[in-house]
Amino acid sequence: MFKIAQLGAGRMGGVHAGNAAAHPSLDLAYIVDPRADAADRLASRTGARVASLDDVLSDTDVKGVIVASATDCHLDHVLACLGAGKAVFCEKPLDLDLARLRAAEGHFGPEAPALFVAFNRRFDRHVRALKARIDSGAIGSLETLHVVNHDPESPPPGFIPGSGGLFKDFTIHDLDLAPWLLGERVVEIFAWASCLVDPEIGRLGDVDTAKLVLRTGSGRLCTLSNSRRTGYGYDQRIEAFGSKGMARMDNEVRSTVSVWGEAGAQADAFPYAFMDRYAGAYAAELDHFAQVLAGTAKPETGYQASIDALALAEAAALSVQTGQPVKL
């Protein structure tokens, strides 16, 4: 078993620590969080003990660290852990400032310990099955992609100021996923955005609804649809169109049972929260990190994936501001 520690005992920290504590190859030894009550609760739940960051960095038996601290601490915590020789699993994003992230490039060279930045949707079994169908040539040569990513309801207004905004907090999942599915780098992006869900989000300087178009160097196109509200559940769909057909990833439902009556068919609901819909993906991320620690896998997403997705997010915001496409 690999001895690991976790920084952060918030919502995502609870997800990752729970998965780590249950993993047969990982020994979650420490929980670090400046909020003593949160650290105590998570440590008690997982069998870890509360520690300081210095405790983690100085313990040579700790081989890996999960960074699930506050977003504005991610990069500093990652650099500290890498500097101490620890492999790192970092909850996305690595940072919200592209210039700051690029300035840190020298810390992420080939000699540095492994860094895995967890873009969870790449590890969803349905997404991976779709990727496999596309790459197998089942639909011929991929031409266009359509991604729907809609939240069931908007977050509380207090979340918005520190989130980085819709594109860096929400759309960034799609901006990582789309080029991976397309198999090519995105070279141009255009975005429209509005505040249609909650006026308070607009007052805080953000948007809650967006449509984006991405273009690759060969001309492949991708449309992204984002909304902070559906009213019917967590809507996660992807359609891939190729020269020989289409591959489609539909929403999960809580059961496959439908009830038929005079008014028609009534199906079961979608998962309502991202933690339910992507529970399997979060567990698969920990499997991947365990493989990285064992030396049987290299991180699928790391520093470069973070740079690429964040550059697209900033380009999308610039497109909205200028009303023009932005080339990368």
Coordinates of C-alpha atoms in Angstrom, one line a residue:
M1 CA 0.0 0.0 0.0
F2 CA 1.1 3.6 -0.7
K3 CA 1.0 6.0 2.2
I4 CA -0.7 9.2 1.1
A5 CA -2.1 12.4 2.6
Q6 CA -4.8 14.9 1.6
L7 CA -4.9 18.6 1.8
G8 CA -8.4 19.9 2.1
A9 CA -11.5 18.7 3.9
G10 CA -14.3 20.5 1.9
R11 CA -16.9 19.1 -0.4
M12 CA -14.5 17.6 -3.0
G13 CA -12.1 16.7 -0.3
G14 CA -14.8 14.5 1.2
V15 CA -15.3 12.7 -2.1
H16 CA -11.6 12.0 -2.7
A17 CA -10.8 11.1 0.9
G18 CA -13.7 8.6 1.0
N19 CA -12.4 7.0 -2.2
A20 CA -8.8 7.0 -1.0
A21 CA -9.8 5.4 2.4
A22 CA -11.6 2.6 0.6
H23 CA -8.9 2.0 -2.0
P24 CA -7.0 -1.3 -1.5
S25 CA -3.7 0.2 -2.7
L26 CA -3.8 3.4 -0.7
D27 CA -3.2 4.2 3.0
L28 CA -4.8 7.6 3.7
A29 CA -2.7 8.7 6.7
Y30 CA -3.2 12.4 7.1
I31 CA -5.8 15.1 6.6
V32 CA -4.7 18.7 6.5
D33 CA -7.1 21.7 6.7
P34 CA -6.9 25.0 8.5
R35 CA -10.5 24.5 9.7
A36 CA -10.0 22.2 12.6
D37 CA -13.6 21.1 12.8
A38 CA -13.7 20.1 9.1
A39 CA -10.3 18.3 9.4
D40 CA -11.5 16.4 12.5
R41 CA -14.8 15.3 10.9
L42 CA -13.1 14.0 7.7
A43 CA -10.2 12.3 9.6
S44 CA -12.7 10.6 11.9
R45 CA -14.7 9.3 8.9
T46 CA -11.8 8.0 7.0
G47 CA -9.5 6.7 9.8
A48 CA -6.8 9.2 9.0
R49 CA -5.3 11.6 11.5
V50 CA -5.2 15.4 11.4
A51 CA -1.8 16.8 10.6
S52 CA -0.1 20.0 9.4
L53 CA 1.3 20.6 5.9
D54 CA 4.8 20.4 7.4
D55 CA 4.1 17.0 8.9
V56 CA 3.1 15.8 5.4
L57 CA 6.1 17.3 3.6
S58 CA 8.6 16.0 6.1
D59 CA 7.3 12.4 6.3
T60 CA 9.4 10.5 3.8
D61 CA 7.0 7.5 3.9
V62 CA 4.3 9.7 2.3
K63 CA 4.5 8.9 -1.4
G64 CA 1.6 10.9 -2.7
V65 CA -0.7 13.8 -1.8
I66 CA -4.2 14.6 -2.9
V67 CA -4.6 18.4 -3.2
A68 CA -8.2 19.3 -2.7
S69 CA -7.7 22.5 -0.8
A70 CA -9.2 25.9 -1.7
T71 CA -8.7 26.7 -5.4
D72 CA -6.5 29.6 -4.8
C73 CA -4.1 27.4 -2.8
H74 CA -3.8 24.6 -5.4
L75 CA -0.7 25.7 -7.2
D76 CA 1.2 26.6 -4.1
H77 CA 0.3 23.3 -2.4
V78 CA 1.2 21.4 -5.5
L79 CA 4.6 23.0 -5.8
A80 CA 5.3 22.4 -2.1
C81 CA 4.5 18.7 -2.4
L82 CA 6.4 18.2 -5.7
G83 CA 9.4 20.0 -4.1
A84 CA 9.2 17.5 -1.2
G85 CA 9.4 14.6 -3.7
K86 CA 5.7 13.6 -3.4
A87 CA 3.6 12.6 -6.4
V88 CA 0.4 14.8 -6.5
F89 CA -3.2 14.3 -7.4
C90 CA -4.7 17.8 -7.8
E91 CA -8.4 18.5 -8.0
K92 CA -8.9 20.8 -11.0
P93 CA -8.0 23.6 -11.6
L94 CA -4.3 23.7 -11.1
D95 CA -4.7 27.5 -11.0
L96 CA -7.1 30.2 -12.3
D97 CA -4.5 32.5 -13.7
L98 CA -3.0 31.5 -17.0
A99 CA 0.0 33.8 -16.7
R100 CA 0.8 32.6 -13.2
L101 CA 0.5 29.0 -14.3
R102 CA 2.8 29.5 -17.3
A103 CA 5.3 31.2 -15.1
A104 CA 5.5 28.1 -13.0
E105 CA 6.4 25.8 -16.0
G106 CA 10.0 25.2 -14.7
H107 CA 8.7 23.3 -11.7
F108 CA 6.9 20.7 -14.0
G109 CA 9.8 19.3 -16.0
P110 CA 10.4 15.6 -16.8
E111 CA 12.5 15.2 -13.6
A112 CA 9.7 16.4 -11.3
P113 CA 7.6 14.0 -9.4
A114 CA 4.4 12.9 -11.1
L115 CA 1.5 15.4 -11.3
F116 CA -2.0 14.3 -12.1
V117 CA -4.6 17.1 -12.5
A118 CA -8.0 15.4 -12.1
F119 CA -10.3 16.3 -15.0
N120 CA -12.8 13.7 -13.9
R121 CA -14.9 13.4 -17.0
R122 CA -12.1 11.7 -19.0
F123 CA -12.5 8.9 -16.4
D124 CA -16.3 8.4 -16.8
R125 CA -17.0 5.0 -18.2
H126 CA -19.5 6.3 -20.7
V127 CA -17.2 9.0 -22.0
R128 CA -14.3 6.5 -22.3
A129 CA -16.6 4.1 -24.2
L130 CA -17.5 7.0 -26.6
K131 CA -13.9 7.9 -27.1
A132 CA -13.1 4.2 -27.9
R133 CA -15.9 4.1 -30.5
I134 CA -14.6 7.3 -32.1
D135 CA -11.0 6.1 -32.1
S136 CA -11.9 2.7 -33.5
G137 CA -13.3 4.3 -36.7
A138 CA -16.8 3.0 -35.9
I139 CA -18.3 6.3 -37.3
G140 CA -15.6 6.9 -39.9
S141 CA -13.6 10.1 -39.7
L142 CA -14.9 12.4 -37.0
E143 CA -16.2 15.6 -38.3
T144 CA -18.2 17.4 -35.6
L145 CA -19.0 17.1 -31.9
H146 CA -21.8 18.4 -29.8
V147 CA -21.5 18.6 -26.0
V148 CA -24.3 19.4 -23.6
N149 CA -23.3 20.3 -20.0
H150 CA -26.2 21.8 -18.0
D151 CA -26.4 22.0 -14.2
P152 CA -29.7 21.3 -12.5
E153 CA -29.7 24.6 -10.6
S154 CA -27.4 27.6 -10.2
P155 CA -24.9 27.7 -7.3
P156 CA -25.4 30.0 -4.4
P157 CA -24.2 33.6 -5.2
G158 CA -21.5 33.4 -2.6
F159 CA -19.8 30.7 -4.7
I160 CA -19.4 33.0 -7.7
P161 CA -16.7 35.5 -6.7
G162 CA -14.0 32.8 -6.0
S163 CA -15.0 30.4 -8.7
G164 CA -13.2 32.0 -11.6
G165 CA -16.4 32.4 -13.5
L166 CA -18.5 30.1 -15.7
F167 CA -15.7 29.4 -18.2
K168 CA -13.0 28.6 -15.7
D169 CA -15.2 26.8 -13.2
F170 CA -17.8 25.0 -15.3
T171 CA -17.0 25.1 -19.1
I172 CA -13.4 24.1 -18.4
H173 CA -14.5 20.5 -18.1
D174 CA -15.7 20.6 -21.7
L175 CA -12.7 22.6 -22.8
D176 CA -10.5 19.7 -21.6
L177 CA -12.8 17.0 -22.9
A178 CA -13.6 18.3 -26.4
P179 CA -10.0 18.4 -27.8
W180 CA -9.4 14.9 -26.3
L181 CA -12.5 13.5 -28.1
L182 CA -11.7 15.5 -31.3
G183 CA -8.2 14.1 -31.3
E184 CA -6.8 17.5 -32.3
R185 CA -5.8 20.8 -30.7
V186 CA -8.4 23.6 -30.8
V187 CA -7.0 26.6 -32.8
E188 CA -10.0 29.0 -32.7
I189 CA -13.0 29.6 -30.4
F190 CA -16.1 31.7 -30.4
A191 CA -18.5 32.2 -27.5
W192 CA -21.8 33.9 -26.7
A193 CA -22.9 34.2 -23.1
S194 CA -25.8 35.7 -21.1
C195 CA -27.2 35.8 -17.6
L196 CA -30.6 34.1 -17.9
V197 CA -30.8 32.1 -14.8
D198 CA -30.0 34.3 -11.8
P199 CA -29.7 38.1 -12.0
E200 CA -27.4 38.0 -8.9
I201 CA -24.8 36.1 -10.9
G202 CA -24.8 38.9 -13.5
R203 CA -24.5 41.5 -10.7
L204 CA -21.4 39.7 -9.5
G205 CA -19.9 40.0 -13.0
D206 CA -20.5 36.5 -14.2
V207 CA -22.7 34.7 -16.8
D208 CA -24.8 31.5 -16.3
T209 CA -25.6 30.5 -19.9
A210 CA -23.2 30.0 -22.9
K211 CA -22.9 28.6 -26.3
L212 CA -19.4 28.0 -27.8
V213 CA -18.0 26.9 -31.1
L214 CA -14.5 25.4 -31.3
R215 CA -12.5 24.7 -34.5
T216 CA -9.4 22.5 -34.9
G217 CA -6.6 22.9 -37.3
S218 CA -8.1 20.4 -39.8
G219 CA -11.5 22.1 -39.6
R220 CA -13.3 19.8 -37.2
L221 CA -16.0 21.6 -35.3
C222 CA -17.4 21.3 -31.8
T223 CA -20.4 23.1 -30.2
L224 CA -20.6 23.4 -26.4
S225 CA -23.9 24.1 -24.6
N226 CA -23.7 25.3 -21.0
S227 CA -26.3 26.4 -18.5
R228 CA -26.5 26.7 -14.8
R229 CA -30.1 25.5 -14.7
T230 CA -32.2 22.7 -16.3
G231 CA -35.0 22.1 -13.8
Y232 CA -35.0 18.4 -14.6
G233 CA -31.6 17.1 -13.5
Y234 CA -27.9 17.1 -14.4
D235 CA -27.9 17.0 -18.2
Q236 CA -24.8 15.4 -19.7
R237 CA -24.9 14.4 -23.3
I238 CA -22.4 14.1 -26.2
E239 CA -23.0 13.4 -29.9
A240 CA -20.2 12.7 -32.3
F241 CA -20.8 12.8 -36.0
G242 CA -18.5 11.1 -38.5
S243 CA -18.2 10.3 -42.2
K244 CA -20.0 6.9 -41.6
G245 CA -22.4 7.6 -38.8
M246 CA -23.0 9.0 -35.3
A247 CA -22.0 7.9 -31.8
R248 CA -24.0 9.2 -28.9
M249 CA -23.6 9.3 -25.1
D250 CA -27.0 9.7 -23.4
N251 CA -27.8 10.7 -19.8
E252 CA -27.7 8.2 -17.0
V253 CA -31.0 7.5 -15.3
R254 CA -31.6 6.3 -11.8
S255 CA -33.2 3.2 -13.2
T256 CA -34.2 1.9 -16.6
V257 CA -37.9 1.4 -15.5
S258 CA -40.5 3.4 -17.4
V259 CA -44.2 3.6 -16.6
W260 CA -46.8 3.8 -19.4
G261 CA -50.3 5.1 -19.2
E262 CA -52.9 7.1 -21.1
A263 CA -50.7 10.2 -20.9
G264 CA -47.7 8.4 -22.4
A265 CA -44.4 7.2 -20.9
Q266 CA -42.8 8.4 -17.7
A267 CA -39.1 7.5 -17.2
D268 CA -37.0 7.7 -14.1
A269 CA -35.0 10.9 -13.3
F270 CA -31.4 11.8 -14.1
P271 CA -28.9 12.1 -11.3
Y272 CA -29.4 15.6 -9.8
A273 CA -25.9 16.4 -8.7
F274 CA -22.4 16.0 -10.3
M275 CA -21.2 14.0 -7.4
D276 CA -23.9 11.4 -8.1
R277 CA -23.5 11.4 -11.9
Y278 CA -19.7 11.2 -11.8
A279 CA -19.2 9.1 -8.7
G280 CA -17.6 6.3 -10.8
A281 CA -15.3 8.7 -12.5
Y282 CA -14.0 10.1 -9.1
A283 CA -13.3 6.5 -8.0
A284 CA -11.6 5.8 -11.3
E285 CA -9.4 8.8 -10.8
L286 CA -8.1 7.3 -7.6
D287 CA -7.4 4.0 -9.4
H288 CA -5.4 6.0 -11.9
F289 CA -3.4 7.8 -9.2
A290 CA -2.7 4.4 -7.5
Q291 CA -1.3 3.2 -10.8
V292 CA 0.8 6.3 -11.2
L293 CA 2.3 5.7 -7.7
A294 CA 3.0 2.1 -8.6
G295 CA 4.8 3.2 -11.8
T296 CA 2.4 1.3 -14.1
A297 CA 0.8 4.4 -15.6
K298 CA 1.7 8.0 -16.4
P299 CA -0.7 10.8 -15.5
E300 CA -3.3 11.2 -18.3
T301 CA -3.8 14.9 -17.5
G302 CA -1.3 17.1 -15.8
Y303 CA 0.4 20.5 -16.3
Q304 CA -0.1 20.8 -20.0
A305 CA -3.7 19.7 -19.9
S306 CA -4.3 22.5 -17.3
I307 CA -2.6 25.1 -19.5
D308 CA -4.6 24.0 -22.6
A309 CA -8.0 24.1 -20.9
L310 CA -7.3 27.4 -19.1
A311 CA -6.1 29.0 -22.3
L312 CA -9.4 28.1 -24.0
A313 CA -11.4 29.3 -21.0
E314 CA -9.7 32.7 -21.1
A315 CA -10.1 32.8 -24.9
A316 CA -13.8 32.1 -24.5
A317 CA -14.2 35.0 -22.0
L318 CA -12.3 37.3 -24.5
S319 CA -14.6 36.2 -27.3
V320 CA -17.6 37.2 -25.3
Q321 CA -16.1 40.5 -24.4
T322 CA -15.1 41.4 -28.0
G323 CA -17.9 39.6 -29.9
Q324 CA -15.2 38.1 -32.1
P325 CA -13.6 34.6 -32.6
V326 CA -10.3 34.2 -30.8
K327 CA -7.4 32.3 -32.3
L328 CA -5.0 30.3 -30.1

